[in-house]
Short mmCIF file of C-alpha atoms in Angstrom, two decimals:
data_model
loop_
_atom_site.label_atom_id
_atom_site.label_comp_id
_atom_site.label_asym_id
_atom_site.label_seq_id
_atom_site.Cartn_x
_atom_site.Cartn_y
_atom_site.Cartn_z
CA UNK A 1 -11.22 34.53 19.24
CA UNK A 2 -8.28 33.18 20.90
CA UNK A 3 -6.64 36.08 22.66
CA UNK A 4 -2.60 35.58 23.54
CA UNK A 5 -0.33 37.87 25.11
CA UNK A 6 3.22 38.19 23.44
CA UNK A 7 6.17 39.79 26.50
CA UNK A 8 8.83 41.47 24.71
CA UNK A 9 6.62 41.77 21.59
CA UNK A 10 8.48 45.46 20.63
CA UNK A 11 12.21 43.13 20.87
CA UNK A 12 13.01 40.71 18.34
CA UNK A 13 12.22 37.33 18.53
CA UNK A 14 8.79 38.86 20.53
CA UNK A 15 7.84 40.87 17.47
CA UNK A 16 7.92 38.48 14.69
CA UNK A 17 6.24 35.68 17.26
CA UNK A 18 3.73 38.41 17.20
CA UNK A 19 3.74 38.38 13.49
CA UNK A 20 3.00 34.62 13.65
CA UNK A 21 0.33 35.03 15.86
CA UNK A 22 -1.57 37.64 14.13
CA UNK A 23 -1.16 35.96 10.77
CA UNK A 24 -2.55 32.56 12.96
CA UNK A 25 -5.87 34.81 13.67
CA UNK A 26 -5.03 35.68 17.03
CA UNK A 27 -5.74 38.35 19.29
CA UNK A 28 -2.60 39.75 20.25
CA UNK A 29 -1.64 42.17 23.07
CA UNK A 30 1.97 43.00 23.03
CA UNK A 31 4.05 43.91 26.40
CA UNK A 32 7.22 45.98 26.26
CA UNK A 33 8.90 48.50 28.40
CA UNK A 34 10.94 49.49 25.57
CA UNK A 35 14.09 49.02 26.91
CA UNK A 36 15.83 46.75 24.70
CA UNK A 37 12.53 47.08 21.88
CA UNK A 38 11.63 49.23 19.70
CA UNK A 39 7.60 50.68 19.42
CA UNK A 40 7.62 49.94 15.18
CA UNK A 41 8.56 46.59 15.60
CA UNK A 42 4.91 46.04 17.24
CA UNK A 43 2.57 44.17 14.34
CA UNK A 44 0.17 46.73 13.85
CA UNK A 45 -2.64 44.41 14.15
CA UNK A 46 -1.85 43.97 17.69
CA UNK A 47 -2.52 45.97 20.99
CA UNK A 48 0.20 47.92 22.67
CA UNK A 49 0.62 48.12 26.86
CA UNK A 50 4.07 49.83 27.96
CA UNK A 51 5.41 48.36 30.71
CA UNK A 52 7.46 46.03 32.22
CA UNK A 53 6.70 42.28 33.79
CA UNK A 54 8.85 42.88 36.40
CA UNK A 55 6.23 45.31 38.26
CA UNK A 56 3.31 43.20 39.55
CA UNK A 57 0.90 46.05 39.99
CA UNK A 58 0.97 46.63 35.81
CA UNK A 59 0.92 42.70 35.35
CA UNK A 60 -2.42 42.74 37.80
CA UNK A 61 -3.62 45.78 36.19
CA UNK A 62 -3.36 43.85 32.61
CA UNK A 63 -4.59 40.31 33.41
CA UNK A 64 -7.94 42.32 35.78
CA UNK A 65 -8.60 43.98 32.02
CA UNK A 66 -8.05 40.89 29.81
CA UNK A 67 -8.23 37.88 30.03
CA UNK A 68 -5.43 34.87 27.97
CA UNK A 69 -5.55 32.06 26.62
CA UNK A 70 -2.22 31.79 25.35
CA UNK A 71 1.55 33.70 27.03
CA UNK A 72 4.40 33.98 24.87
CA UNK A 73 7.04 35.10 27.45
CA UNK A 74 10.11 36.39 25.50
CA UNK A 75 10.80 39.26 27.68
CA UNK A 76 14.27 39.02 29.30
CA UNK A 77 17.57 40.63 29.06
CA UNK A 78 19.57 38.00 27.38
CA UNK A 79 23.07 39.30 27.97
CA UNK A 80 25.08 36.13 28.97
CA UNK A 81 28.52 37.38 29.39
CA UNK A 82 27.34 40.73 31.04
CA UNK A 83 25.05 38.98 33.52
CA UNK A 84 28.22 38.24 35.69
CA UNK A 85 28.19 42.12 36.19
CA UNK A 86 24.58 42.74 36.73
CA UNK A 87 23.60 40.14 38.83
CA UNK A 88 20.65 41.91 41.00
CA UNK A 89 19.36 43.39 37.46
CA UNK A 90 19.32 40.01 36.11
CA UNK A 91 17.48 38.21 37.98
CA UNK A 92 14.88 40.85 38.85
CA UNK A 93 14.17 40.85 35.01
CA UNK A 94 14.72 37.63 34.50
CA UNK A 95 13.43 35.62 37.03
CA UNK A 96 10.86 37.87 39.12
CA UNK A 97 9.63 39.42 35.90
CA UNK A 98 8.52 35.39 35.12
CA UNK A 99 7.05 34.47 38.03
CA UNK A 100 4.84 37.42 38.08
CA UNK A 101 3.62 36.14 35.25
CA UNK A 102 3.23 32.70 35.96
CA UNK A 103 1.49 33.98 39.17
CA UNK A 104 -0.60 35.81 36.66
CA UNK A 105 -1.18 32.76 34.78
CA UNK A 106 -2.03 30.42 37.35
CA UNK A 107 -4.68 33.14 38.53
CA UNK A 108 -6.36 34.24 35.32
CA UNK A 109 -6.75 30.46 33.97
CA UNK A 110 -3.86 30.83 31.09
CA UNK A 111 -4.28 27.26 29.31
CA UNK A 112 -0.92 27.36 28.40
CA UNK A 113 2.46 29.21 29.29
CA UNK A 114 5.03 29.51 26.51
CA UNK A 115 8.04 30.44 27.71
CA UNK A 116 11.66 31.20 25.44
CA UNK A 117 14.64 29.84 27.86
CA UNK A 118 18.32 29.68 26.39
CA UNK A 119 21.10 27.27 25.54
CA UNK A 120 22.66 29.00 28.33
CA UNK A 121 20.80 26.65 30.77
CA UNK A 122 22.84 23.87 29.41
CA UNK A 123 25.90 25.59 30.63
CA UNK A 124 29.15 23.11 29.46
CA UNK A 125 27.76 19.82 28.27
CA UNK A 126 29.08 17.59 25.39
CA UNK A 127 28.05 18.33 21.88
CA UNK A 128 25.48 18.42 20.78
CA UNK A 129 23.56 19.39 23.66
CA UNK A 130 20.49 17.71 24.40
CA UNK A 131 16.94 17.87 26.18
CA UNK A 132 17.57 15.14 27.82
CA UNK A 133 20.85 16.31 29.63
CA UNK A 134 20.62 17.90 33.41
CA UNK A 135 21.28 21.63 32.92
CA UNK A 136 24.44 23.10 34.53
CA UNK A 137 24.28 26.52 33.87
CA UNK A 138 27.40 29.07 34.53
CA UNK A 139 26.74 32.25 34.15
CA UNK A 140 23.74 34.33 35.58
CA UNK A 141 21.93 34.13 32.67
CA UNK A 142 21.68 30.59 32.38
CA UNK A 143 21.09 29.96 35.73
CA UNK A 144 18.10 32.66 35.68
CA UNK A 145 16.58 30.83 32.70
CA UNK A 146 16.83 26.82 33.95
CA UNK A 147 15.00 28.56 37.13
CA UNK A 148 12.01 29.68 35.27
CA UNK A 149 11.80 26.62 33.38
CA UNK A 150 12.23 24.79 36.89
CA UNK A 151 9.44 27.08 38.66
CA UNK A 152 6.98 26.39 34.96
CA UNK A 153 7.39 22.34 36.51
CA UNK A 154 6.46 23.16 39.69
CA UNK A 155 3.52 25.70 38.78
CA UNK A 156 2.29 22.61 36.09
CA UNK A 157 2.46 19.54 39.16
CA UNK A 158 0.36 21.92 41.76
CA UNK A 159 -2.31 23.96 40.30
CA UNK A 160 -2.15 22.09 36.11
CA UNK A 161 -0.47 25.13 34.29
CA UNK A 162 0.53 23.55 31.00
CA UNK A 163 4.12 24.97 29.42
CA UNK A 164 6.35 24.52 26.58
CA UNK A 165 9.67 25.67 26.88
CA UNK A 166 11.93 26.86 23.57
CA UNK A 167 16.11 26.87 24.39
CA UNK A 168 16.43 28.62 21.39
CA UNK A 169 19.99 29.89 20.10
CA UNK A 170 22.36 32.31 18.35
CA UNK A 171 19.08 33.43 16.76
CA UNK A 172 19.83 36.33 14.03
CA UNK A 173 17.89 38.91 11.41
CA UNK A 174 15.31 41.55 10.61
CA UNK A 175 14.88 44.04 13.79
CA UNK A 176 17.74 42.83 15.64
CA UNK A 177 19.06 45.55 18.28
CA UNK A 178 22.19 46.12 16.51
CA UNK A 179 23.05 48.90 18.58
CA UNK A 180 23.42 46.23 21.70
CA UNK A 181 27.32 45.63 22.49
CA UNK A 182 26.56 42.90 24.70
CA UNK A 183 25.16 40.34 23.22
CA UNK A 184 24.03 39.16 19.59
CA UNK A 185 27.53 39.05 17.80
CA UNK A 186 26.02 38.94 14.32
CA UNK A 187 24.60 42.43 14.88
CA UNK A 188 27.32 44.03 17.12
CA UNK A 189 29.65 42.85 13.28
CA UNK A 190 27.32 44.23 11.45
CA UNK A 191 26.93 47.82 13.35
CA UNK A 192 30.85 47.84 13.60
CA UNK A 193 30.71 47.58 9.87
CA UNK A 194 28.53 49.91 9.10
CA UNK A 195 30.68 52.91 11.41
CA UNK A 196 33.82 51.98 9.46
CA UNK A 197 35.00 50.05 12.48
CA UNK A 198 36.80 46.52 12.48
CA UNK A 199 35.03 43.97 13.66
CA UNK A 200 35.86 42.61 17.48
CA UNK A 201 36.27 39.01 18.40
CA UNK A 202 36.79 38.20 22.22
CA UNK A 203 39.96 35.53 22.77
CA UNK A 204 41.24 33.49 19.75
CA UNK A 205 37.83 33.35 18.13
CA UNK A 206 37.56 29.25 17.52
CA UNK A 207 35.00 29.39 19.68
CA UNK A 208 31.57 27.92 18.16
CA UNK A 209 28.02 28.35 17.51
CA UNK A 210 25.46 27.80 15.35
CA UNK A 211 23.74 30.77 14.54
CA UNK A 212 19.51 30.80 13.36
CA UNK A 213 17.85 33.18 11.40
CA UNK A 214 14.71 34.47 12.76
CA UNK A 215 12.42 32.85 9.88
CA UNK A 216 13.84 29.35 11.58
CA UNK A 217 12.20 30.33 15.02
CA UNK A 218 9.35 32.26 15.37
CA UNK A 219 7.15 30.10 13.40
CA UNK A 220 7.80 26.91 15.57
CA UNK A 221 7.01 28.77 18.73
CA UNK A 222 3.73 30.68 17.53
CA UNK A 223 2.50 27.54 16.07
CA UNK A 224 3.40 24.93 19.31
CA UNK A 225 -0.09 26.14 21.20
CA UNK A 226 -1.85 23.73 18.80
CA UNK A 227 0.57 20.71 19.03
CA UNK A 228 -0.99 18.45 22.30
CA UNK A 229 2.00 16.22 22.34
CA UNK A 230 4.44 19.53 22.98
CA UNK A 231 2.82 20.46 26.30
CA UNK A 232 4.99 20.38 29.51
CA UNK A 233 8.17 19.66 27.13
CA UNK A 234 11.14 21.52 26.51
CA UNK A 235 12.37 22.03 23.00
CA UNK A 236 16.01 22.74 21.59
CA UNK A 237 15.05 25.16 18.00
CA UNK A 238 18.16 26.54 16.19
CA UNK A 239 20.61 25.93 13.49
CA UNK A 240 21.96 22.59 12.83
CA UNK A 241 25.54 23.65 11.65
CA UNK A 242 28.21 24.85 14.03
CA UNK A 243 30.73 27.78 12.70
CA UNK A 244 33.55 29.47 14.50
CA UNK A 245 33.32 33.14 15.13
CA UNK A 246 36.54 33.78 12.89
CA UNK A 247 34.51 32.16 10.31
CA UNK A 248 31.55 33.66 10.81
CA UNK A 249 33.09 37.09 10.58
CA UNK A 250 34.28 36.48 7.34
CA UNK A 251 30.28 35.21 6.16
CA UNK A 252 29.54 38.84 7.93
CA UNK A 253 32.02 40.61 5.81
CA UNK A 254 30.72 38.95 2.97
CA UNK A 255 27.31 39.97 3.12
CA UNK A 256 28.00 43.24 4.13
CA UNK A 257 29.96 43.32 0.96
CA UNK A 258 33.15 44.72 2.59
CA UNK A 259 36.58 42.85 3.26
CA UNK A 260 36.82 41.43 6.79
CA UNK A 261 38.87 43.52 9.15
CA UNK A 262 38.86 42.32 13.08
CA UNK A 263 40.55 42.63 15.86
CA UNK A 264 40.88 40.47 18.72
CA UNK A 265 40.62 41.48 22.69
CA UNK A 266 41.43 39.50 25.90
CA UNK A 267 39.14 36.62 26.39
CA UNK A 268 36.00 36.70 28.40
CA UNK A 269 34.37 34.01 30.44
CA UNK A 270 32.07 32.16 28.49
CA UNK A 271 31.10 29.10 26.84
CA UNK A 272 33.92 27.75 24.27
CA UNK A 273 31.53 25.55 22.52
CA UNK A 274 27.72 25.44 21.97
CA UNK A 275 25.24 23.96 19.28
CA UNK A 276 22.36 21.70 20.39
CA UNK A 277 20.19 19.06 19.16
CA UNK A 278 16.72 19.51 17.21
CA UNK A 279 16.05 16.06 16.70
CA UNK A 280 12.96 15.78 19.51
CA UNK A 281 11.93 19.14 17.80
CA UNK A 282 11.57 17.41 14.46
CA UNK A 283 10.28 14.54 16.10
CA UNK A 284 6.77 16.33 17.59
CA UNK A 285 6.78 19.69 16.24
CA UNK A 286 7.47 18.90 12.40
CA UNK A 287 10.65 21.81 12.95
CA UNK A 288 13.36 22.31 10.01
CA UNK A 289 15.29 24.78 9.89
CA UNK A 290 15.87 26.08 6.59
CA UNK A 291 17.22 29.52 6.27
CA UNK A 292 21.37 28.89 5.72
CA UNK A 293 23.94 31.33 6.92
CA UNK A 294 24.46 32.69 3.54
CA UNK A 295 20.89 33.69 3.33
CA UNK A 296 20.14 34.92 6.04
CA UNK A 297 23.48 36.71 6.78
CA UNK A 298 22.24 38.57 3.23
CA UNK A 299 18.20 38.98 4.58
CA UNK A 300 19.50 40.98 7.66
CA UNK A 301 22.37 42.60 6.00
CA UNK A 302 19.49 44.16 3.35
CA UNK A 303 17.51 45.19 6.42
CA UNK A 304 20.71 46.91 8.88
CA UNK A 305 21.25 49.02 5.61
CA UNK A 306 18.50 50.24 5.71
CA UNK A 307 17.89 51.12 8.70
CA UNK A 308 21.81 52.24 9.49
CA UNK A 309 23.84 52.62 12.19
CA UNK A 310 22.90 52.34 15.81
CA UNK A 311 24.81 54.39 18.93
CA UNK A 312 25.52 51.33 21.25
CA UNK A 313 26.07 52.84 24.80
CA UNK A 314 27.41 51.05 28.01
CA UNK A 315 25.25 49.43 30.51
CA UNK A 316 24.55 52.16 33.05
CA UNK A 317 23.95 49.91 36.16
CA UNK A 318 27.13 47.61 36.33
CA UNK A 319 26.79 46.04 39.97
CA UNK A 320 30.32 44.59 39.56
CA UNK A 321 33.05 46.11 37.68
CA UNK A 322 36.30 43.97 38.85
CA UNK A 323 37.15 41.58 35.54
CA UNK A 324 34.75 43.35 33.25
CA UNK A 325 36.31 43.44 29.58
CA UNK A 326 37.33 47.12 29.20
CA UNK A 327 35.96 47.39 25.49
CA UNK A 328 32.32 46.81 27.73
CA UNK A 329 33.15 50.63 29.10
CA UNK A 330 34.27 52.54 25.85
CA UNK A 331 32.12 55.02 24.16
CA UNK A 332 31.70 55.26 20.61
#
């Protein structure tokens, strides 16, 4: 049976890859330290190991025990705006956690290394952003991401480690952390909503994205292992249609079935504009997306019902504190 280890399997995007993978006839093994996850989102059909990638003696430990065909690495903390204030803690996780595992990989014989980068390697780069453009990352984030995905080419031209890289974006739905304040916007709107609280839009709010439900995502990345002609290529996977986050509030409101109430704070450092490609995508993986906003604004907005409110707290560890938006510091 073909055995494949899923990082960040108890997260989002890691659990329903998981999902995928099970349903594929897999063997999975799930790795979370729980931080940003959740212990139900693991697919009960697959094996649980607490911990975290970024400690070498648990990734030995795991790869002396088993032995993988397949690594999903989706394991990261994707917080682009806050990684300007938690540099050391982002690259530990980020990049270290990775290259223990490629280390891992390169050791135990993986025969391929799937790994979940960002549209935050692109950095600013004219629309729509493509995988043929030279990444110029500008935040931590980013540049922790186009490293991995740098180190992946190296690992692959001296010892054959085959990859597959996903720059996946704005991705959205069903087990989403909505009790994160620092990234995912669709959830932090819809956790605002549900406490009776307006929603909050950094700077004028014509900034744009397009925003991809999880049904869009997970499939194409689970199912990439048995494409040949995606090995040692990198992949843009996401929505095709741009909104604005004043818009997108408003689709929020909407499917939460309440009437849109936001406020706007000072603007923070980031990206004005980002939507990508998918045409190379389509082109050797067969990818459409085909879950519209309306849809699956109304699929997760069933789910964060049920499931309520979540307590977002600050970030305990801020390295940096000078220009950090003040809302980042607030209890609820």
């Amino acid at each position: 049976m073909t055995c494949s280890l899923v990082t960040g399997g108890a997260g989002f995007i890691g659990s329903h890859v998981a999902d995928e993978l099970a349903g594929m006839g897999h063997e999975v093994h799930v790795v979370d330290d729980l931080t940003g996850g959740f212990r139900d989102n693991v697919p009960g059909a697959a094996k649980f190991h607490e911990g975290s990638v970024s400690d070498p003696e648990f990734v030995a430990r795991l790869f002396a025990r088993f032995r993988f065909d397949y690594i999903f690495h989706l394991a990261a903390y994707a917080a682009e705006g806050l990684s300007h204030f938690i540099r050391r803690f982002n690259y530990v996780n980020n990049v270290v956690g990775s290259v223990n595992l490629i280390d891992a990989a390169v050791n135990g014989g993986v025969r391929c290394f799937v790994f979940t980068s960002s549209i935050a390697a692109y950095g600013e780069a004219p629309l729509p952003m493509t995988e043929e453009m030279t990444p110029r990352p500008v935040d931590p984030y980013g540049i922790a991401k186009y490293a991995v995905e740098l180190d992946l080419k190296a690992a692959r031209e001296l010892f054959g480690l085959e990859f597959i890289v996903f720059r996946p974006h704005n991705v959205y739905g069903e087990r989403q952390n909505i009790g994160d304040r620092y990234r995912n916007v669709i959830g932090i709107f819809m956790n605002q909503i549900l406490q009776g609280r307006p929603m909050t839009i950094f700077g004028d709010g014509e900034q744009t994205r397009a925003f991809t439900h999880i049904r869009d995502v997970a499939p194409v990345i689970a199912r990439s292992v048995s494409v040949p002609e995606a090995r040692n290529q990198v992949f843009n996977v996401g929505a095709d249609v741009p909104y604005s986050v004043n818009r997108l509030a408003q689709h929020v409101a909407r499917a939460m079935g309440v009437e849109p109430k936001v406020v706007h704070l000072p603007a923070r450092h980031e990206v004005v504009d980002a939507y990508s490609s998918h045409e190379k995508a389509r082109r050797l993986l067969g990818y459409e997306a085909k879950v519209d906003l309306e849809a699956g604004l109304g699929a997760m907005a069933s789910w964060v019902r049920g499931h309520g409110a979540r307590k977002s707290k600050p970030f305990a560890d801020i390295e940096i504190s000078r220009a950090l938006p003040s809302s980042w510091l607030e209890e609820d």
